[in-house]
mmCIF file of C-alpha atoms and ligand atoms in Angstrom:
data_model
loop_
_atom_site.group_PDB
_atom_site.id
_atom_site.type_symbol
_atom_site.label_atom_id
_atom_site.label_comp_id
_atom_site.label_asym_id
_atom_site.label_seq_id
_atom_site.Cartn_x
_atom_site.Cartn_y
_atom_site.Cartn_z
ATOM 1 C CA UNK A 122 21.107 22.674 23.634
ATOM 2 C CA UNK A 123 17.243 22.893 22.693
ATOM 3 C CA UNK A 124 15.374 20.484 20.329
ATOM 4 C CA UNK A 125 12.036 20.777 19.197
ATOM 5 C CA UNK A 126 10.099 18.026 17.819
ATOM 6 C CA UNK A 127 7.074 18.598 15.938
ATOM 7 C CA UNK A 128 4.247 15.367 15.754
ATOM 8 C CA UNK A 129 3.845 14.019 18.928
ATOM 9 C CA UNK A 130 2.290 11.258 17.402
ATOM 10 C CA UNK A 131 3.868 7.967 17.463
ATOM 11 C CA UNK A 132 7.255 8.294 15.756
ATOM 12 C CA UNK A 133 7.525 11.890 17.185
ATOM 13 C CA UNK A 134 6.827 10.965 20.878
ATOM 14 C CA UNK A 135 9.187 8.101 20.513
ATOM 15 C CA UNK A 136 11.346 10.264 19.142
ATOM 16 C CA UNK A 137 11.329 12.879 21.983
ATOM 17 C CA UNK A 138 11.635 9.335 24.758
ATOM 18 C CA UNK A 139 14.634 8.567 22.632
ATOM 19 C CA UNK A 140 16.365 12.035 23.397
ATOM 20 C CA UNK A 141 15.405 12.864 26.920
ATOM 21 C CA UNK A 142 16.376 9.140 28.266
ATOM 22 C CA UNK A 143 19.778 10.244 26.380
ATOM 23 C CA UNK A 144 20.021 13.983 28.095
ATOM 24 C CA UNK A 145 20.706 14.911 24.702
ATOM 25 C CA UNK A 146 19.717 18.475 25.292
ATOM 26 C CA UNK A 147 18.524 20.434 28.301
ATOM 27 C CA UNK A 148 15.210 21.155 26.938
ATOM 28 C CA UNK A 149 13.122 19.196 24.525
ATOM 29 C CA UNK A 150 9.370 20.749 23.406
ATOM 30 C CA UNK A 151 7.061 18.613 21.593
ATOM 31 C CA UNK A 152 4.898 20.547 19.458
ATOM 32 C CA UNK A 153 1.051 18.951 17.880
ATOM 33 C CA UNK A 154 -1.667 20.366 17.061
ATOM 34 C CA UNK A 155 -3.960 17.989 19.255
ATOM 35 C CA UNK A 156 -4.946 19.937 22.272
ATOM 36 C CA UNK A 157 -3.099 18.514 25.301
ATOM 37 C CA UNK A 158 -1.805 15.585 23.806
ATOM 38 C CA UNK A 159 2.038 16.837 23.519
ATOM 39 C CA UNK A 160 1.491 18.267 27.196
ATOM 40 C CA UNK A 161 0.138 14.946 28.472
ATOM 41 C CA UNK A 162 2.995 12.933 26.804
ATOM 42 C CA UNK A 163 5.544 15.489 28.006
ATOM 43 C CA UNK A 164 4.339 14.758 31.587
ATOM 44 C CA UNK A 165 4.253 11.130 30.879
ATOM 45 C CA UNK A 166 7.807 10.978 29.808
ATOM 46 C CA UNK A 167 8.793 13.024 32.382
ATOM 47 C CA UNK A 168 7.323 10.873 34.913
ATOM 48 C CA UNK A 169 10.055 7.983 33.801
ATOM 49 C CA UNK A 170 13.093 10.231 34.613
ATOM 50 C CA UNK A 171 12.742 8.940 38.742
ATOM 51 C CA UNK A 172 12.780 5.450 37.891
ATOM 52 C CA UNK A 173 14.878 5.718 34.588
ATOM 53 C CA UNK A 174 17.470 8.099 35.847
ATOM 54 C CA UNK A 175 17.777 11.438 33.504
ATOM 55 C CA UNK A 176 16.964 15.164 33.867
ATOM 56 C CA UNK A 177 16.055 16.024 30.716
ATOM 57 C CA UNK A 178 12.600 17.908 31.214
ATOM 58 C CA UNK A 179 10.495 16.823 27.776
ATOM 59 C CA UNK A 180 7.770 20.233 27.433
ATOM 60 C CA UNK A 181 4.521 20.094 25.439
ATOM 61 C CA UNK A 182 3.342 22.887 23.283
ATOM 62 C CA UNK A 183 -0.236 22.627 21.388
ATOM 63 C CA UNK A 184 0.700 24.171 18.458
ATOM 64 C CA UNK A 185 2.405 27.186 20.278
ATOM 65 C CA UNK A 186 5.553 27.797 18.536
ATOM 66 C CA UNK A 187 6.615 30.719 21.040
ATOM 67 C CA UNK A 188 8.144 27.876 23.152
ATOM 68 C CA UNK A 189 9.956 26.371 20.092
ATOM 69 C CA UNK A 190 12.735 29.292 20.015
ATOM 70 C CA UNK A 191 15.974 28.726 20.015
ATOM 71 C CA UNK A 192 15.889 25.662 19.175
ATOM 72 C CA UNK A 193 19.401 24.171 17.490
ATOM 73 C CA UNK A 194 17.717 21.441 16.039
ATOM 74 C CA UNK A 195 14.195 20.985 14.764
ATOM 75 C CA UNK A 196 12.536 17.325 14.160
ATOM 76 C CA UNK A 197 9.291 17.319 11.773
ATOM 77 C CA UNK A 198 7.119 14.693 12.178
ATOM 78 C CA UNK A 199 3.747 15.848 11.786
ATOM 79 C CA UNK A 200 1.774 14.667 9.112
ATOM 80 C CA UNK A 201 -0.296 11.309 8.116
ATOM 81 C CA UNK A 202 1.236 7.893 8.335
ATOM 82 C CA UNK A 203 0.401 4.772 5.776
ATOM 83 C CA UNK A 204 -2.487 2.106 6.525
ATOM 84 C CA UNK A 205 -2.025 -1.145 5.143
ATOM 85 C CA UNK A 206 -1.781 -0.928 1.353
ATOM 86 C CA UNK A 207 -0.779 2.385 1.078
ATOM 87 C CA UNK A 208 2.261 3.493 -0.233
ATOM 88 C CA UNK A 209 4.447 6.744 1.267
ATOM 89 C CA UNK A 210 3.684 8.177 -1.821
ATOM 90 C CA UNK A 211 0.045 8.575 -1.496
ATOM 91 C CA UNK A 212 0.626 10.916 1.577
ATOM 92 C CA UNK A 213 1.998 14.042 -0.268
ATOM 93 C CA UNK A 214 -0.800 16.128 -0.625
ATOM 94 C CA UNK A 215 -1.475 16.363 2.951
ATOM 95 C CA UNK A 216 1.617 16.377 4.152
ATOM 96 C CA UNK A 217 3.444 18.777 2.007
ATOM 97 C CA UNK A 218 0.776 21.507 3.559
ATOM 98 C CA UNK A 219 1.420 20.317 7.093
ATOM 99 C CA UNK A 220 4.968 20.299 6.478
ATOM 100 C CA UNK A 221 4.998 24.094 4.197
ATOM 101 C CA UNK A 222 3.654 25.206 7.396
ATOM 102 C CA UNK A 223 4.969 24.031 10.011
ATOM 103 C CA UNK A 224 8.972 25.152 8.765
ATOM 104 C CA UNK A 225 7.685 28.494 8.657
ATOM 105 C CA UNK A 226 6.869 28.402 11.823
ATOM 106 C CA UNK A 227 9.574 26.938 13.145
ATOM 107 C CA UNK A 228 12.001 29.604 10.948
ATOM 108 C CA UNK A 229 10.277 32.254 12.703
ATOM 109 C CA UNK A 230 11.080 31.235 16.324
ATOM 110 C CA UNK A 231 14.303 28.960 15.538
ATOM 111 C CA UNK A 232 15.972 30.508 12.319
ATOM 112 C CA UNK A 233 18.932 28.663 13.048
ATOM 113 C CA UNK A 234 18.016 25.335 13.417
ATOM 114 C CA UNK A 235 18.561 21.896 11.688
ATOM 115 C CA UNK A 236 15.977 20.625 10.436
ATOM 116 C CA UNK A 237 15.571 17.013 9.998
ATOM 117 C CA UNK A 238 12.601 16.072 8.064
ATOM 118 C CA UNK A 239 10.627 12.431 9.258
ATOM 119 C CA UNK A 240 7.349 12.888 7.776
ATOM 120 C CA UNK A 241 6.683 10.742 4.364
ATOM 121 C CA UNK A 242 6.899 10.857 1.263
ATOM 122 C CA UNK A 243 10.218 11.662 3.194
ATOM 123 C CA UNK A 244 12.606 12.727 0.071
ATOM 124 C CA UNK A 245 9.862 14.749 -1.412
ATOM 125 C CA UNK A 246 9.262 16.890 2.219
ATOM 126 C CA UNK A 247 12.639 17.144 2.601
ATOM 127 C CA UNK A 248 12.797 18.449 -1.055
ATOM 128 C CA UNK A 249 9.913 20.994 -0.138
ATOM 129 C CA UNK A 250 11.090 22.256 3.073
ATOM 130 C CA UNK A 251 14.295 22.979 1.918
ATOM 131 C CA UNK A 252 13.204 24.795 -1.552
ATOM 132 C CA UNK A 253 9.954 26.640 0.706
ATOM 133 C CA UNK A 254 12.773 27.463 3.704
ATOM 134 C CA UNK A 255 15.830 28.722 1.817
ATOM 135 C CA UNK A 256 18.086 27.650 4.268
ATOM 136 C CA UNK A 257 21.355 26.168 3.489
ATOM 137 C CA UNK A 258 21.662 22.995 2.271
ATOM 138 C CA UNK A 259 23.612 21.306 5.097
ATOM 139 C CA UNK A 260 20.875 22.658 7.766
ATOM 140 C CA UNK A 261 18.337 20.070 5.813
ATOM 141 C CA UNK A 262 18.342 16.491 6.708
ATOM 142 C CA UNK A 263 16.158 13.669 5.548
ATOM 143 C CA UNK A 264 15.759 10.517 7.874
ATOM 144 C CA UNK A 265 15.387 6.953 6.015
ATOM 145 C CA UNK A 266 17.870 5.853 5.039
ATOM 146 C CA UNK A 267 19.128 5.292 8.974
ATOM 147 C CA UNK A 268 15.930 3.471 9.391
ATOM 148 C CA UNK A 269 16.454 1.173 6.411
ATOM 149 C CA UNK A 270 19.678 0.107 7.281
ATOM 150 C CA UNK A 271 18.701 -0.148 10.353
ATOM 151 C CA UNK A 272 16.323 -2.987 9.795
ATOM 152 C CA UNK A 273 18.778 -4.454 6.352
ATOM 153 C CA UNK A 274 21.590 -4.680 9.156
ATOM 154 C CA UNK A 275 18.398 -7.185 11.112
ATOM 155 C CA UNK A 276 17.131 -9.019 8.488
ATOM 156 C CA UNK A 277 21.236 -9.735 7.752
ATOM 157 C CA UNK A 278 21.785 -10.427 11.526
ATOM 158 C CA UNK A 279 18.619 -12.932 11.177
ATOM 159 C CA UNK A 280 19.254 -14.705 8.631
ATOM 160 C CA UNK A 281 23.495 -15.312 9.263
ATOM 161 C CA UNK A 282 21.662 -15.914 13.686
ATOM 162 C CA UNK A 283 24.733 -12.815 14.767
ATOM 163 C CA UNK A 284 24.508 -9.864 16.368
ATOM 164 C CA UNK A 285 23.002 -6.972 14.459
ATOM 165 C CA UNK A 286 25.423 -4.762 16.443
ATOM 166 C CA UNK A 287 28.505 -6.495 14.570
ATOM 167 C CA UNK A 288 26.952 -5.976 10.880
ATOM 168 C CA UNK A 289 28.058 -2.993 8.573
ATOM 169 C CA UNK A 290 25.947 -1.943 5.975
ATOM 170 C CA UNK A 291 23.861 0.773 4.232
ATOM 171 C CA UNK A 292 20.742 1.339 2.824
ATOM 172 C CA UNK A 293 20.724 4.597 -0.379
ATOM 173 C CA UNK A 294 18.837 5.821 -2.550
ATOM 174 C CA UNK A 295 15.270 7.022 -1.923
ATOM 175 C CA UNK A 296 12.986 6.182 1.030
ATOM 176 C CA UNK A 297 10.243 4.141 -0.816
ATOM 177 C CA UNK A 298 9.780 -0.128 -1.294
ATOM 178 C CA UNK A 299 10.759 0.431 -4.770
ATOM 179 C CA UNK A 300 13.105 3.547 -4.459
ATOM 180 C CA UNK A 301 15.588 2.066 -1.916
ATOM 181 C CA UNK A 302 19.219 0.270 -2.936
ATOM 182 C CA UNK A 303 19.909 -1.917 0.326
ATOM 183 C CA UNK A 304 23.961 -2.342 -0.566
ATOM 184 C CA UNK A 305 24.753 -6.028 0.063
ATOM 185 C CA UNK A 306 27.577 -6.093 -2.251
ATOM 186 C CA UNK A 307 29.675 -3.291 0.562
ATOM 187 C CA UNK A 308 27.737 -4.861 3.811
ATOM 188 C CA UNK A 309 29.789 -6.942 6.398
ATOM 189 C CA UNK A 310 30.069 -9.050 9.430
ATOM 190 C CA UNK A 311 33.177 -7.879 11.280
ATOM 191 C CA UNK A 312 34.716 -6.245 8.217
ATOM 192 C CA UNK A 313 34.329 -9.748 6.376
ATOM 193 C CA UNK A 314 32.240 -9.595 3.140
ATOM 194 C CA UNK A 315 28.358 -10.846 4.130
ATOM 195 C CA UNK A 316 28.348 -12.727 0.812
ATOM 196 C CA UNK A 317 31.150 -14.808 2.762
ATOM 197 C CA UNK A 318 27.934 -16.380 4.561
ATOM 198 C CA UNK A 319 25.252 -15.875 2.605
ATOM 199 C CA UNK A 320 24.341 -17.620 -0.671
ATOM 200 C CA UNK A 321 23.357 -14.682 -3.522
ATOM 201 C CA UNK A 322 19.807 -15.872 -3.102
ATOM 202 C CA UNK A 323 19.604 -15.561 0.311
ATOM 203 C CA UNK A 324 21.002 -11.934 0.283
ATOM 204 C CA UNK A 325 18.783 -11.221 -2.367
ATOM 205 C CA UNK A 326 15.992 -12.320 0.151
ATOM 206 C CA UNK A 327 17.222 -9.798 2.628
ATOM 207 C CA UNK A 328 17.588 -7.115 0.631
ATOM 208 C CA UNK A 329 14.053 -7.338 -0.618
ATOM 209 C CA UNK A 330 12.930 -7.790 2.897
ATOM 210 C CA UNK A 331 14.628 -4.204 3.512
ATOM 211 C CA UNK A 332 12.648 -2.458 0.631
ATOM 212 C CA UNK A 333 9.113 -3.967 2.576
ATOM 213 C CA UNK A 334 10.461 -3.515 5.662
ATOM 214 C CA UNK A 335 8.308 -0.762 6.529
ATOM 215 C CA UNK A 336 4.955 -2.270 4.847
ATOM 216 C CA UNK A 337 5.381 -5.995 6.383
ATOM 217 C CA UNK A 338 5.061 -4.124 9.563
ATOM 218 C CA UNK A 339 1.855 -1.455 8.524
ATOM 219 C CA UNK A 340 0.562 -4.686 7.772
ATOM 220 C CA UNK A 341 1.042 -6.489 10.999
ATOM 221 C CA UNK A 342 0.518 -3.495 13.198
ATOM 222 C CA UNK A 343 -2.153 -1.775 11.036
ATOM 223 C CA UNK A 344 -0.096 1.550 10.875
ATOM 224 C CA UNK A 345 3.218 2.354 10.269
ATOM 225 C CA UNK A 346 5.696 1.654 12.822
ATOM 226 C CA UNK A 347 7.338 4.114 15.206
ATOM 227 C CA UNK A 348 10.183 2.333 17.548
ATOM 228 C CA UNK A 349 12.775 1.821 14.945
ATOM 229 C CA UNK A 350 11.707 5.268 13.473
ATOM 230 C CA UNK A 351 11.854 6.745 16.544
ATOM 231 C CA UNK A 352 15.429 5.139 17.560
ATOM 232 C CA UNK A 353 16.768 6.205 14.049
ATOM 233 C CA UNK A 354 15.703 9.700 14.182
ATOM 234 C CA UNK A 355 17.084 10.399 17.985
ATOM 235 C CA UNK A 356 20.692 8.618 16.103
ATOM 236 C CA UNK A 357 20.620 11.752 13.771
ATOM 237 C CA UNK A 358 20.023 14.132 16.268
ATOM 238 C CA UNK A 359 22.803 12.513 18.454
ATOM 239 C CA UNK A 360 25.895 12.589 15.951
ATOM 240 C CA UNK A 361 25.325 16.453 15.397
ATOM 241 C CA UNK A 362 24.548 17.815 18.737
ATOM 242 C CA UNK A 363 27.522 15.333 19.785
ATOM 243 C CA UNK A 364 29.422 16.010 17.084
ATOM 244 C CA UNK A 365 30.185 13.011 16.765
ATOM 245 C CA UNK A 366 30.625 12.626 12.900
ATOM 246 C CA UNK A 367 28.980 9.741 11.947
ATOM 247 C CA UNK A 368 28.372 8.517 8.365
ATOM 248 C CA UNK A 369 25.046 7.926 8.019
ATOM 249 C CA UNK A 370 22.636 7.296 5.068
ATOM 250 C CA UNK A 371 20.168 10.809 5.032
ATOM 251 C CA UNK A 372 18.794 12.443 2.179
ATOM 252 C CA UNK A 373 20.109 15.450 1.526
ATOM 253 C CA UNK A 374 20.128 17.807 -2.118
ATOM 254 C CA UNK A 375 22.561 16.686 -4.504
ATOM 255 C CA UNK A 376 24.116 19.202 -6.548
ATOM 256 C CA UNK A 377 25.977 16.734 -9.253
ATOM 257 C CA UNK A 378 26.995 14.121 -6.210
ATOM 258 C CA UNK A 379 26.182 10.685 -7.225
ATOM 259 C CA UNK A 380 25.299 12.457 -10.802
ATOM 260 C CA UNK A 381 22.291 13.973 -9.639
ATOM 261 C CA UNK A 382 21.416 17.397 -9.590
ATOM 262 C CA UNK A 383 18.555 19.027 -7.862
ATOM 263 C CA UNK A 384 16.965 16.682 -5.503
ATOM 264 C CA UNK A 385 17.083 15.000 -2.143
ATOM 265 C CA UNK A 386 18.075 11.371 -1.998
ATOM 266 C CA UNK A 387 19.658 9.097 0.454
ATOM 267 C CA UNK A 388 23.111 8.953 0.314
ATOM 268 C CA UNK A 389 26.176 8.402 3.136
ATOM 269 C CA UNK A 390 26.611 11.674 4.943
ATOM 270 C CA UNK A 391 28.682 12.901 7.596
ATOM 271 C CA UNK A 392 26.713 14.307 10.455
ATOM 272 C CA UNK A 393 27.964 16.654 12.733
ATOM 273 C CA UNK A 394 27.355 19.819 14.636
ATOM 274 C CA UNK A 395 26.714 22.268 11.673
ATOM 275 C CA UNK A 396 24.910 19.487 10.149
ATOM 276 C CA UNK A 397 25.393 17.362 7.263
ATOM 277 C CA UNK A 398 28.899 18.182 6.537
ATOM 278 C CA UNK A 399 29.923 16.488 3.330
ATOM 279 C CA UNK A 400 28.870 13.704 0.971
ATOM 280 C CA UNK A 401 30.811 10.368 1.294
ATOM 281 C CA UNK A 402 30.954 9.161 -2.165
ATOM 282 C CA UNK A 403 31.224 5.366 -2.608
ATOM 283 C CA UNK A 404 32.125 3.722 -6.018
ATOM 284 C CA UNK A 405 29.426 1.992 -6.937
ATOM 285 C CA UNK A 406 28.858 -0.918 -9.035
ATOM 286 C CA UNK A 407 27.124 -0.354 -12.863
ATOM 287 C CA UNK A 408 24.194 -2.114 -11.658
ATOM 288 C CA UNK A 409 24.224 0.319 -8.099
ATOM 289 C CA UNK A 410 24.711 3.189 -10.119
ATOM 290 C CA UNK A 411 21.898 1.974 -12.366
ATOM 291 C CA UNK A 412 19.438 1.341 -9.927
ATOM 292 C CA UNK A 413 20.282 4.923 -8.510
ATOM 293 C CA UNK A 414 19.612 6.239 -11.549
ATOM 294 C CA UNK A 415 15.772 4.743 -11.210
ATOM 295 C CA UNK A 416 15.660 5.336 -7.935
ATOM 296 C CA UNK A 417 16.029 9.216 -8.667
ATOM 297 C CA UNK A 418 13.904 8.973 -11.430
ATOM 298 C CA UNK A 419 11.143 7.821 -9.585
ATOM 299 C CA UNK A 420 11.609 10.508 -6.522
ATOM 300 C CA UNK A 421 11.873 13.339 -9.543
ATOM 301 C CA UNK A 422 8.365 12.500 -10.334
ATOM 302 C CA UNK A 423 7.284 12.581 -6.779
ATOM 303 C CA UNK A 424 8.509 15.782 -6.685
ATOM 304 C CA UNK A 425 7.375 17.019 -9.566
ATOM 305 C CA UNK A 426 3.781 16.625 -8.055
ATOM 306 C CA UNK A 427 4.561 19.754 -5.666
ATOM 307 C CA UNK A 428 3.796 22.852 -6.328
ATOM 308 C CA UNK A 429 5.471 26.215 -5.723
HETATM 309 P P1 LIG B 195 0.875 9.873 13.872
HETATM 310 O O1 LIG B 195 -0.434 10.029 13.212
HETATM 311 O O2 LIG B 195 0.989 8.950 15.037
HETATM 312 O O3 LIG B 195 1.403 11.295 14.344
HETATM 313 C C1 LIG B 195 1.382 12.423 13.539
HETATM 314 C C2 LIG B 195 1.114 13.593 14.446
HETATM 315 O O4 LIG B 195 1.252 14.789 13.678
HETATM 316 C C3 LIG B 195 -0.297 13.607 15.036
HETATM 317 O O5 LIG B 195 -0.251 13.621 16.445
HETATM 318 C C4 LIG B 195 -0.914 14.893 14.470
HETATM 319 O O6 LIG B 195 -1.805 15.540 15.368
HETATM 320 C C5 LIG B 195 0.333 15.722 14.223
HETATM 321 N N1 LIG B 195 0.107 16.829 13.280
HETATM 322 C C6 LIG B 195 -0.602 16.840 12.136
HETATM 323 N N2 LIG B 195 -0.568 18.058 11.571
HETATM 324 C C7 LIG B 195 0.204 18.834 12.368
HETATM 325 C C8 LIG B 195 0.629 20.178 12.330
HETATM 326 N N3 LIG B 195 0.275 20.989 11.324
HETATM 327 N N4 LIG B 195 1.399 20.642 13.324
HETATM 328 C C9 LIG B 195 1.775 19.835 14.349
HETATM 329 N N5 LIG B 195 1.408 18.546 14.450
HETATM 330 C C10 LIG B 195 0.627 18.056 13.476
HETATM 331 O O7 LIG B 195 1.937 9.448 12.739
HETATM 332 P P2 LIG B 195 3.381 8.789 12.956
HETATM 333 O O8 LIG B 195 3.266 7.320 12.920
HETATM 334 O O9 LIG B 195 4.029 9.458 14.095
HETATM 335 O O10 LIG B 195 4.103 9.207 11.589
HETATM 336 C C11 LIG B 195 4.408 10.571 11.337
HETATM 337 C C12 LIG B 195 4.981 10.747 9.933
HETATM 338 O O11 LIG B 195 6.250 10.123 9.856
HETATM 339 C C13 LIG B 195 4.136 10.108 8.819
HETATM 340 O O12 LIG B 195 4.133 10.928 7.674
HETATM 341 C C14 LIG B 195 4.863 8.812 8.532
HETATM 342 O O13 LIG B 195 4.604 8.307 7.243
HETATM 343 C C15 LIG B 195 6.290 9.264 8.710
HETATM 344 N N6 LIG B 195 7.264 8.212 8.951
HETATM 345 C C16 LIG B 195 8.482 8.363 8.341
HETATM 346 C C17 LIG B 195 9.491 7.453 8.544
HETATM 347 C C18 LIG B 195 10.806 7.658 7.882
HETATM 348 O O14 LIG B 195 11.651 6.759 7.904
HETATM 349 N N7 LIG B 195 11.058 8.816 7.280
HETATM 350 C C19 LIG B 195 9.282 6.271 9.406
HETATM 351 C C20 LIG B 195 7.983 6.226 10.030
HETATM 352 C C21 LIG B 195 7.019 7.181 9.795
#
């Protein structure tokens, strides 16, 4: 098993940490195009596996994508992140170039790979890569909505003082503060209903605590954060080169699922070795369904801002 991951910026060499300490591949390159810095992190992480305890060797690449082939499954991360105040959306121009370019790349040396698409406006990328690339659908993930549940699963676990690692719950829809549908009504604590322990204000509390999730912490930190990113992404690339099959929140192109057609939105997939394997559709609520509705709306227009 190879992975590449392309950034080696903050979510990208977290990223990379994530999947060596985890041996979940014999080789993992980390691609930038900041001379040495991929090399010098490589080393760095590969420094840990003595006191740590893995044998994963992590190898840098400035921008040579010779040492990329082969790889089963590709991570992009390249691309600018949000200062306080800005919104995902505002990165698209940028971005979309860096990320045209770099799938090319990567199709030349890897033409096999999965893809799983990091960089933000994350829907709209994955959108891009997928309509630039022309690979099949299931080879095209988008990671958010792993990350979102990930911190609506803590901001339950805070405010009910339990263990985040015995709450259920999912985050759909798009990857923006407005775009995302944290699901409270279908989230649990032990299979029990969360609204069991919390009052409808207070889960209305955590939910919008969700949809800033990502901005309280731009603010605090003064860019956007890269642990829980990082931690989220290497979960992705675990359930397919495990096979492992787990239902996760991605965005991936809907062809009438959800009754959308002909964009990529967060929505429970099944992840396993080819990929994302199937849509798990969940019966939502009118007001669910509504707020999907919006939610696509407003990543439609995103998209809509690319150009061909
Ligand atoms: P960063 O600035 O720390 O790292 C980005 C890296 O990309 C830099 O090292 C830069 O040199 C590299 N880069 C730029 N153009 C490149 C190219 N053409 N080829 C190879 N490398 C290139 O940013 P950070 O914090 O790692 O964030 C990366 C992206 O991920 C941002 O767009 C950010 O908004 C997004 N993000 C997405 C999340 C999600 O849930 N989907 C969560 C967190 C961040």
């Amino acid at each position: 098993m190879k992975i590449t991951v392309v950034g080696a910026g903050a979510v990208g060499a977290t990223t990379a940490d994530n999947i060596i300490r985890r041996e979940l591949a014999e080789e993992v390159v980390l691609l930038d195009i900041k001379e040495g810095v991929s090399e010098g992190k490589s080393l760095d992480m590969y420094q840990t596996a003595a006191l740590l305890g893995f044998n994963t060797r992590p190898i840098g690449s400035t921008n040579d994508y010779e040492k990329t082939k082969g790889s089963d499954v590709v991570v992009i991360t390249s691309g600018l992140p949000r200062k306080p105040g800005m919104t995902r959306e505002e990165l698209i121009g940028i971005n979309a170039g860096i990320v045209k370019g770099v799938t090319e790349n990567i199709l030349k040396y890897s033409p096999k790979a999965i893809i799983i698409v990091v960089s933000n406006p994350m829907d709209t990328m994955t959108y891009l890569a997928l309509k630039e690339s022309g690979i099949p659908k299931k080879r095209l993930i988008g990671m958010g909505g792993a990350l979102d549940s990930a911190r609506f699963k803590t901001y339950l676990a805070l405010a009910m003082d339990v263990s985040p690692l015995d709450i259920h719950g999912m985050v759909i829809g798009g990857h923006g503060d407005t775009t995302m549908i944290p699901l409270t009504r279908l989230a649990t604590y032990n299979g029990i209903p969360v609204s069991r322990f919390l009052s409808a204000e207070k889960l209305e509390k955590v939910a919008a605590d969700t949809m800033v999730g990502g901005a309280t912490l731009t603010k605090l930190i003064g860019t956007s954060a890269w642990y829980a990113p990082g931690a989220a992404t290497m979960m992705l690339v675990e359930s397919i080169v495990r096979n492992q099959k787990r239902i996760v929140p991605c965005s991936v192109y809907l062809n009438g699922e959800y009754g959308q057609k002909d964009i990529c939105m967060g929505v429970p997939v099944v992840l396993g070795r080819s990929g994302w394997e199937k849509i798990v559709t969940l019966r939502l609520s009118d007001a669910e369904k509504a707020a999907f509705e919006k939610s696509a709306e407003a990543v439609r227009s995103m998209n809509g801002a690319l150009s061909f």
